[in-house]
Amino acid sequence: MEIDGKTRVVGIIGWPVSHSLSPLMHNAAFRHLRLNYCYIPLPVAPEKIGEAVRGLEALGFVGANVTIPHKEAVIPYLAELDVGAELTGAVNTIVRTPAGLKGYNTDVDGFLRSLKEDLGFVPIGKKVVILGAGGAARAAVVALALAGAAAIVVLNRNPARGRALCELLAPRLRERGWQGELTAFPLPPEDEEKVFQGANLLVNATPAGMEGFTAELPLPLEQLPGELVVYDMVYNPPMTPLLQECRRRGLQAVNGLGMLLYQGAAAFTLWTGREAPVEIMASVLAKQVENQ
Ligand code: NAP
């Protein structure tokens, strides 16, 4: 589609944003459905975030994605939050509505959908171990609890941050009626066998294994139960060290490309009201990651 006087604009607010795959993914989807939309990178320095968010409304943007380091900082400038954004305290998608800007956290939906589509994993009644206690781990905890997981164990290198995640999220999830168990231990755990006893899913929500990140995952994988399935949120490189090790040991494991895809698909639908062409978006993402 040519950009013309009727083109509707969305973008991604981050600092930096030049590495983001979202412009490629969304513009391919708009082209495929012949929608007169355009998705642009919006590099915004931290001290400008308020002006930038207010600018979305003033400039008539349809909405935007929000990425590191702004996912929490945008919240004071929004009129309303969806459940995922409210529970995680983080927004990755903004939609302009007649009542003002509304914030969503489609990482929550994206993670859940990827678990189902890519691993065939349904969280209800399951025990899950999550590595990391940052924004991605928060989205995973909220997604798993909303989907009825019975127990979630957070392992974090900095144990205080793991405990803080539990103290923040447990009361919010209880208020929503979740009756599962949320606990935190240091990474690596003192008693790995106990932590993994009865676990069904392991999620890596740390950057360990990411391209250009040399630190290894501080978790010996030898003792992991053989029936465990593994979700690595890292997707660059597509065959992460964790995936390699899982495949070598015969464990079912996938990378985080599906989460990126499905959070994008959910945002696409919020902006356009149309179902996202996920095959097109997935093939653009896969090609780009392979060529990086
Ligand atoms: P974040 O908020 O900065 O949190 C990073 C977490 O990783 C912290 O818990 C940190 O532990 C831990 N960590 C960092 N280096 C580590 C190491 N060498 N060993 C053990 N733990 C380490 O980051 P985030 O936003 O949560 O993102 C985490 C990862 O998920 C990134 O790789 C990101 O690309 C990926 N992600 C993927 C998707 C997707 O769509 N697939 C979406 C979101 C995020 P401390 O607290 O001890 O520092």
Coordinates of C-alpha atoms and ligand atoms in Angstrom, one line a residue:
M1 CA 0.0 0.0 0.0
E2 CA 1.1 3.5 -0.7
I3 CA 1.1 6.0 2.2
D4 CA -1.5 8.6 1.4
G5 CA -3.8 11.1 3.2
K6 CA -5.8 8.3 4.8
T7 CA -3.0 6.1 6.1
R8 CA -3.5 5.2 9.8
V9 CA -0.4 5.1 11.9
V10 CA 0.8 2.9 14.7
G11 CA 4.3 2.6 16.1
I12 CA 6.6 1.2 18.7
I13 CA 7.9 3.4 21.5
G14 CA 11.3 2.2 23.0
W15 CA 14.8 3.3 23.6
P16 CA 16.4 2.1 21.5
V17 CA 14.0 0.5 19.0
S18 CA 16.2 -0.1 16.0
H19 CA 16.5 -3.8 16.8
S20 CA 12.7 -4.3 17.0
L21 CA 11.2 -6.9 14.6
S22 CA 7.7 -5.5 15.1
P23 CA 7.7 -2.9 12.3
L24 CA 8.5 -5.7 9.8
M25 CA 5.9 -8.1 11.2
H26 CA 3.1 -5.6 11.3
N27 CA 3.8 -3.9 8.0
A28 CA 3.8 -7.3 6.3
A29 CA 0.4 -8.1 8.0
F30 CA -1.0 -4.7 6.9
R31 CA 0.2 -5.3 3.3
H32 CA -1.2 -8.8 3.2
L33 CA -4.7 -7.7 4.3
R34 CA -4.4 -4.5 2.1
L35 CA -5.1 -2.3 5.2
N36 CA -4.0 1.3 4.8
Y37 CA -2.0 1.3 8.0
C38 CA 1.7 2.0 8.6
Y39 CA 3.9 0.9 11.6
I40 CA 6.9 3.0 12.4
P41 CA 9.7 2.9 15.0
L42 CA 9.5 5.7 17.6
P43 CA 12.7 6.1 19.6
V44 CA 11.8 8.0 22.8
A45 CA 14.3 8.9 25.5
P46 CA 13.2 8.2 29.0
E47 CA 12.8 11.9 30.0
K48 CA 10.4 12.4 27.0
I49 CA 8.0 9.5 27.7
G50 CA 5.1 11.6 28.9
E51 CA 5.3 14.0 26.0
A52 CA 5.5 11.1 23.6
V53 CA 2.5 9.2 25.0
R54 CA 0.4 12.4 25.0
G55 CA 1.6 13.0 21.4
L56 CA 0.0 9.7 20.3
E57 CA -3.4 11.1 21.1
A58 CA -2.6 14.6 19.7
L59 CA -1.3 13.1 16.4
G60 CA -4.2 10.7 16.0
F61 CA -2.2 7.5 16.2
V62 CA -4.4 4.4 16.2
G63 CA -2.1 3.2 19.0
A64 CA 1.4 1.9 19.7
N65 CA 3.5 -0.9 21.1
V66 CA 5.7 -0.1 24.1
T67 CA 9.0 -1.8 24.7
I68 CA 12.0 -1.5 27.1
P69 CA 12.5 0.7 29.1
H70 CA 9.0 2.3 29.0
K71 CA 6.5 -0.5 29.8
E72 CA 5.9 0.8 33.3
A73 CA 6.6 4.5 32.7
V74 CA 3.7 4.9 30.3
I75 CA 1.0 3.9 32.8
P76 CA 0.5 7.3 34.4
Y77 CA -0.4 8.8 31.0
L78 CA -3.1 6.2 30.2
A79 CA -6.8 6.6 30.9
E80 CA -7.5 2.8 31.4
L81 CA -5.7 -0.5 31.7
D82 CA -6.8 -4.0 30.8
V83 CA -6.6 -6.9 33.3
G84 CA -3.1 -8.1 32.2
A85 CA -1.6 -4.6 32.3
E86 CA -3.2 -3.9 35.7
L87 CA -1.9 -7.1 37.2
T88 CA 1.6 -7.0 35.7
G89 CA 2.0 -3.2 36.2
A90 CA 3.3 -3.1 32.6
V91 CA 1.9 -2.1 29.2
N92 CA 3.2 -3.3 25.8
T93 CA 0.2 -2.1 23.7
I94 CA -1.7 1.2 23.7
V95 CA -5.0 1.8 21.9
R96 CA -6.5 5.2 21.3
T97 CA -10.2 5.1 22.1
P98 CA -12.9 7.9 22.3
A99 CA -12.5 7.7 26.1
G100 CA -8.7 8.2 26.0
L101 CA -5.6 5.9 25.7
K102 CA -6.1 2.3 27.0
G103 CA -3.1 0.2 27.9
Y104 CA -2.9 -3.6 27.4
N105 CA -0.3 -6.3 28.1
T106 CA -0.5 -8.6 25.1
D107 CA 2.7 -10.4 26.3
V108 CA 0.3 -12.1 28.7
D109 CA -2.0 -13.4 26.0
G110 CA 0.9 -14.0 23.6
F111 CA 2.7 -16.2 26.0
L112 CA -0.4 -18.3 26.8
R113 CA -1.3 -18.7 23.1
S114 CA 2.3 -19.7 22.3
L115 CA 2.3 -22.3 25.1
K116 CA -0.9 -23.8 23.6
E117 CA 0.0 -23.6 19.9
D118 CA 3.7 -24.4 20.1
L119 CA 3.9 -26.8 23.0
G120 CA 0.3 -28.0 23.4
F121 CA 0.6 -26.9 27.0
V122 CA -2.6 -26.0 29.0
P123 CA -1.7 -24.5 32.5
I124 CA -4.8 -25.5 34.4
G125 CA -3.8 -27.5 37.5
K126 CA -0.1 -27.5 36.5
K127 CA 3.2 -26.7 38.3
V128 CA 5.5 -24.3 36.5
V129 CA 9.1 -23.2 37.3
I130 CA 10.1 -19.7 36.0
L131 CA 13.7 -18.5 35.7
G132 CA 13.9 -14.7 36.1
A133 CA 11.9 -12.1 38.0
G134 CA 11.8 -9.2 35.5
G135 CA 9.0 -7.9 33.2
A136 CA 8.8 -11.1 31.1
A137 CA 8.6 -13.3 34.2
R138 CA 5.8 -11.1 35.6
A139 CA 3.9 -11.5 32.4
A140 CA 4.4 -15.3 32.6
V141 CA 3.2 -15.5 36.2
V142 CA 0.1 -13.5 35.5
A143 CA -0.7 -15.5 32.4
L144 CA -0.2 -18.8 34.1
A145 CA -2.3 -17.8 37.2
L146 CA -5.1 -16.4 35.1
A147 CA -5.1 -19.7 33.2
G148 CA -5.4 -21.7 36.4
A149 CA -1.9 -23.0 37.1
A150 CA -1.8 -24.7 40.6
A151 CA 1.7 -23.7 41.6
I152 CA 4.3 -21.3 40.2
V153 CA 7.9 -21.2 41.5
V154 CA 10.1 -18.2 40.6
L155 CA 13.8 -18.8 40.6
N156 CA 15.9 -15.6 40.4
R157 CA 19.6 -14.8 40.7
N158 CA 18.8 -11.9 43.0
P159 CA 16.6 -13.6 45.5
A160 CA 15.2 -10.3 46.9
R161 CA 13.8 -9.5 43.5
G162 CA 12.1 -12.9 43.2
R163 CA 10.5 -12.4 46.6
A164 CA 9.4 -8.9 45.6
L165 CA 7.7 -10.3 42.5
C166 CA 5.7 -12.7 44.7
E167 CA 4.8 -10.0 47.2
L168 CA 3.6 -7.7 44.4
L169 CA 1.6 -10.3 42.4
A170 CA 0.3 -12.8 44.9
P171 CA -2.2 -10.3 46.6
R172 CA -3.4 -9.0 43.2
L173 CA -3.9 -12.6 41.9
R174 CA -5.7 -13.6 45.1
E175 CA -8.1 -10.7 44.7
R176 CA -8.9 -12.1 41.2
G177 CA -9.7 -15.4 42.9
W178 CA -6.5 -17.3 42.1
Q179 CA -6.0 -20.0 44.7
G180 CA -2.7 -21.4 43.5
E181 CA 0.7 -21.2 45.2
L182 CA 3.4 -18.6 44.2
T183 CA 6.8 -19.0 45.8
A184 CA 10.4 -17.7 45.1
F185 CA 13.8 -19.2 45.6
P186 CA 17.4 -18.2 44.6
L187 CA 18.7 -19.3 41.2
P188 CA 20.4 -21.7 41.3
P189 CA 18.2 -23.3 43.9
E190 CA 19.7 -25.0 47.0
D191 CA 17.4 -28.0 46.6
E192 CA 16.9 -28.4 42.8
E193 CA 15.1 -31.8 43.2
K194 CA 12.5 -30.3 45.6
V195 CA 11.9 -27.2 43.4
F196 CA 11.3 -29.4 40.3
Q197 CA 9.4 -32.1 42.0
G198 CA 6.1 -32.6 40.1
A199 CA 6.9 -29.7 37.7
N200 CA 5.3 -29.8 34.3
L201 CA 6.8 -26.7 32.6
L202 CA 10.1 -24.8 32.9
V203 CA 10.1 -21.2 31.5
N204 CA 13.3 -19.3 30.9
A205 CA 12.5 -15.6 31.3
T206 CA 16.1 -14.4 31.6
P207 CA 18.3 -13.2 28.7
A208 CA 20.7 -16.1 29.2
G209 CA 21.4 -17.7 25.8
M210 CA 20.5 -14.5 23.9
E211 CA 22.8 -13.5 21.0
G212 CA 25.6 -11.3 22.3
F213 CA 24.9 -12.3 26.0
T214 CA 27.7 -14.6 27.1
A215 CA 26.5 -15.6 30.6
E216 CA 25.2 -19.2 30.8
L217 CA 22.0 -20.2 32.6
P218 CA 23.0 -20.9 36.2
L219 CA 21.0 -24.1 36.4
P220 CA 22.3 -27.6 36.1
L221 CA 19.9 -29.3 33.7
E222 CA 21.0 -32.9 34.5
Q223 CA 18.4 -33.4 37.2
L224 CA 15.4 -32.0 35.4
P225 CA 12.5 -34.5 35.3
G226 CA 12.2 -36.2 31.9
E227 CA 8.5 -35.3 31.4
L228 CA 9.1 -31.6 31.8
V229 CA 8.4 -29.4 28.8
V230 CA 10.5 -26.2 28.3
Y231 CA 9.7 -22.7 27.0
D232 CA 12.6 -20.4 26.3
M233 CA 11.5 -16.8 25.9
V234 CA 14.8 -16.1 24.1
Y235 CA 14.4 -16.5 20.3
N236 CA 17.7 -15.1 18.9
P237 CA 19.4 -17.4 18.0
P238 CA 16.4 -19.6 17.2
M239 CA 18.3 -22.7 18.5
T240 CA 19.2 -21.3 21.9
P241 CA 21.7 -23.2 24.2
L242 CA 18.8 -24.2 26.4
L243 CA 16.8 -25.6 23.5
Q244 CA 19.9 -27.5 22.3
E245 CA 20.4 -29.1 25.7
C246 CA 16.7 -30.0 26.0
R247 CA 16.6 -31.6 22.6
R248 CA 19.8 -33.5 23.4
R249 CA 18.0 -34.9 26.5
G250 CA 14.8 -35.6 24.7
L251 CA 12.8 -32.9 26.4
Q252 CA 10.1 -31.1 24.3
A253 CA 11.2 -27.4 24.1
V254 CA 10.5 -24.3 22.0
N255 CA 11.9 -20.8 21.7
G256 CA 10.1 -17.5 22.4
L257 CA 9.4 -16.5 18.7
G258 CA 5.7 -17.7 19.2
M259 CA 5.3 -15.3 22.1
L260 CA 6.6 -12.4 20.0
L261 CA 4.3 -13.4 17.2
Y262 CA 1.1 -13.8 19.3
Q263 CA 1.6 -10.7 21.4
G264 CA 1.9 -8.9 18.0
A265 CA -1.2 -10.7 16.7
A266 CA -3.3 -9.6 19.7
A267 CA -2.1 -6.0 19.3
F268 CA -2.9 -6.1 15.6
T269 CA -6.5 -7.2 16.3
L270 CA -6.9 -4.4 19.0
W271 CA -5.8 -1.8 16.4
T272 CA -7.6 -3.0 13.3
G273 CA -10.5 -5.2 14.6
R274 CA -9.2 -7.9 12.2
E275 CA -7.8 -11.3 12.8
A276 CA -4.0 -11.2 12.4
P277 CA -2.5 -13.1 9.5
V278 CA -0.3 -15.1 11.8
E279 CA 1.3 -17.3 9.0
I280 CA 2.6 -14.2 7.2
M281 CA 3.8 -12.6 10.4
A282 CA 5.5 -15.8 11.5
S283 CA 7.3 -16.3 8.2
V284 CA 8.6 -12.7 8.3
L285 CA 9.9 -13.1 11.8
A286 CA 11.5 -16.5 11.2
K287 CA 13.3 -15.2 8.1
Q288 CA 14.6 -12.1 9.9
V289 CA 15.8 -14.1 13.0
E290 CA 17.6 -16.6 10.7
N291 CA 19.4 -13.8 8.8
Q292 CA 20.5 -11.9 11.9
Ligands
NAP1 P1 14.4 -7.8 32.7 O1 13.2 -7.1 33.3 O2 15.7 -7.0 32.6 O3 14.8 -9.0 33.7 C1 15.9 -9.9 33.4 C2 15.8 -11.1 34.4 O4 16.9 -12.0 34.0 C3 16.1 -10.7 35.8 O5 15.3 -11.6 36.6 C4 17.6 -11.0 36.0 O6 17.9 -11.5 37.3 C5 17.7 -12.2 35.1 N1 19.1 -12.4 34.6 C6 19.8 -11.5 33.8 N2 21.0 -12.0 33.6 C7 21.1 -13.2 34.2 C8 22.1 -14.2 34.3 N3 23.3 -14.1 33.7 N4 21.8 -15.3 35.0 C9 20.6 -15.5 35.6 N5 19.6 -14.6 35.5 C10 19.9 -13.5 34.8 O7 14.2 -8.4 31.3 P2 12.8 -9.0 30.7 O8 12.1 -7.9 30.0 O9 12.1 -9.7 31.8 O10 13.3 -10.0 29.6 C11 13.9 -11.2 29.9 C12 14.2 -12.0 28.6 O11 12.9 -12.4 28.0 C13 14.9 -11.2 27.5 O12 15.8 -12.0 26.9 C14 13.9 -10.8 26.6 O13 14.3 -10.7 25.3 C15 12.9 -12.0 26.7 N6 11.6 -11.7 26.3 C16 11.0 -12.3 25.2 C17 9.7 -12.0 24.9 C18 9.1 -12.7 23.7 O14 8.2 -12.2 23.1 N7 9.6 -13.9 23.3 C19 9.0 -11.1 25.5 C20 9.6 -10.4 26.6 C21 10.9 -10.7 27.0 P3 18.4 -10.4 38.4 O15 17.2 -9.9 39.0 O16 19.2 -11.3 39.4 O17 19.3 -9.4 37.7

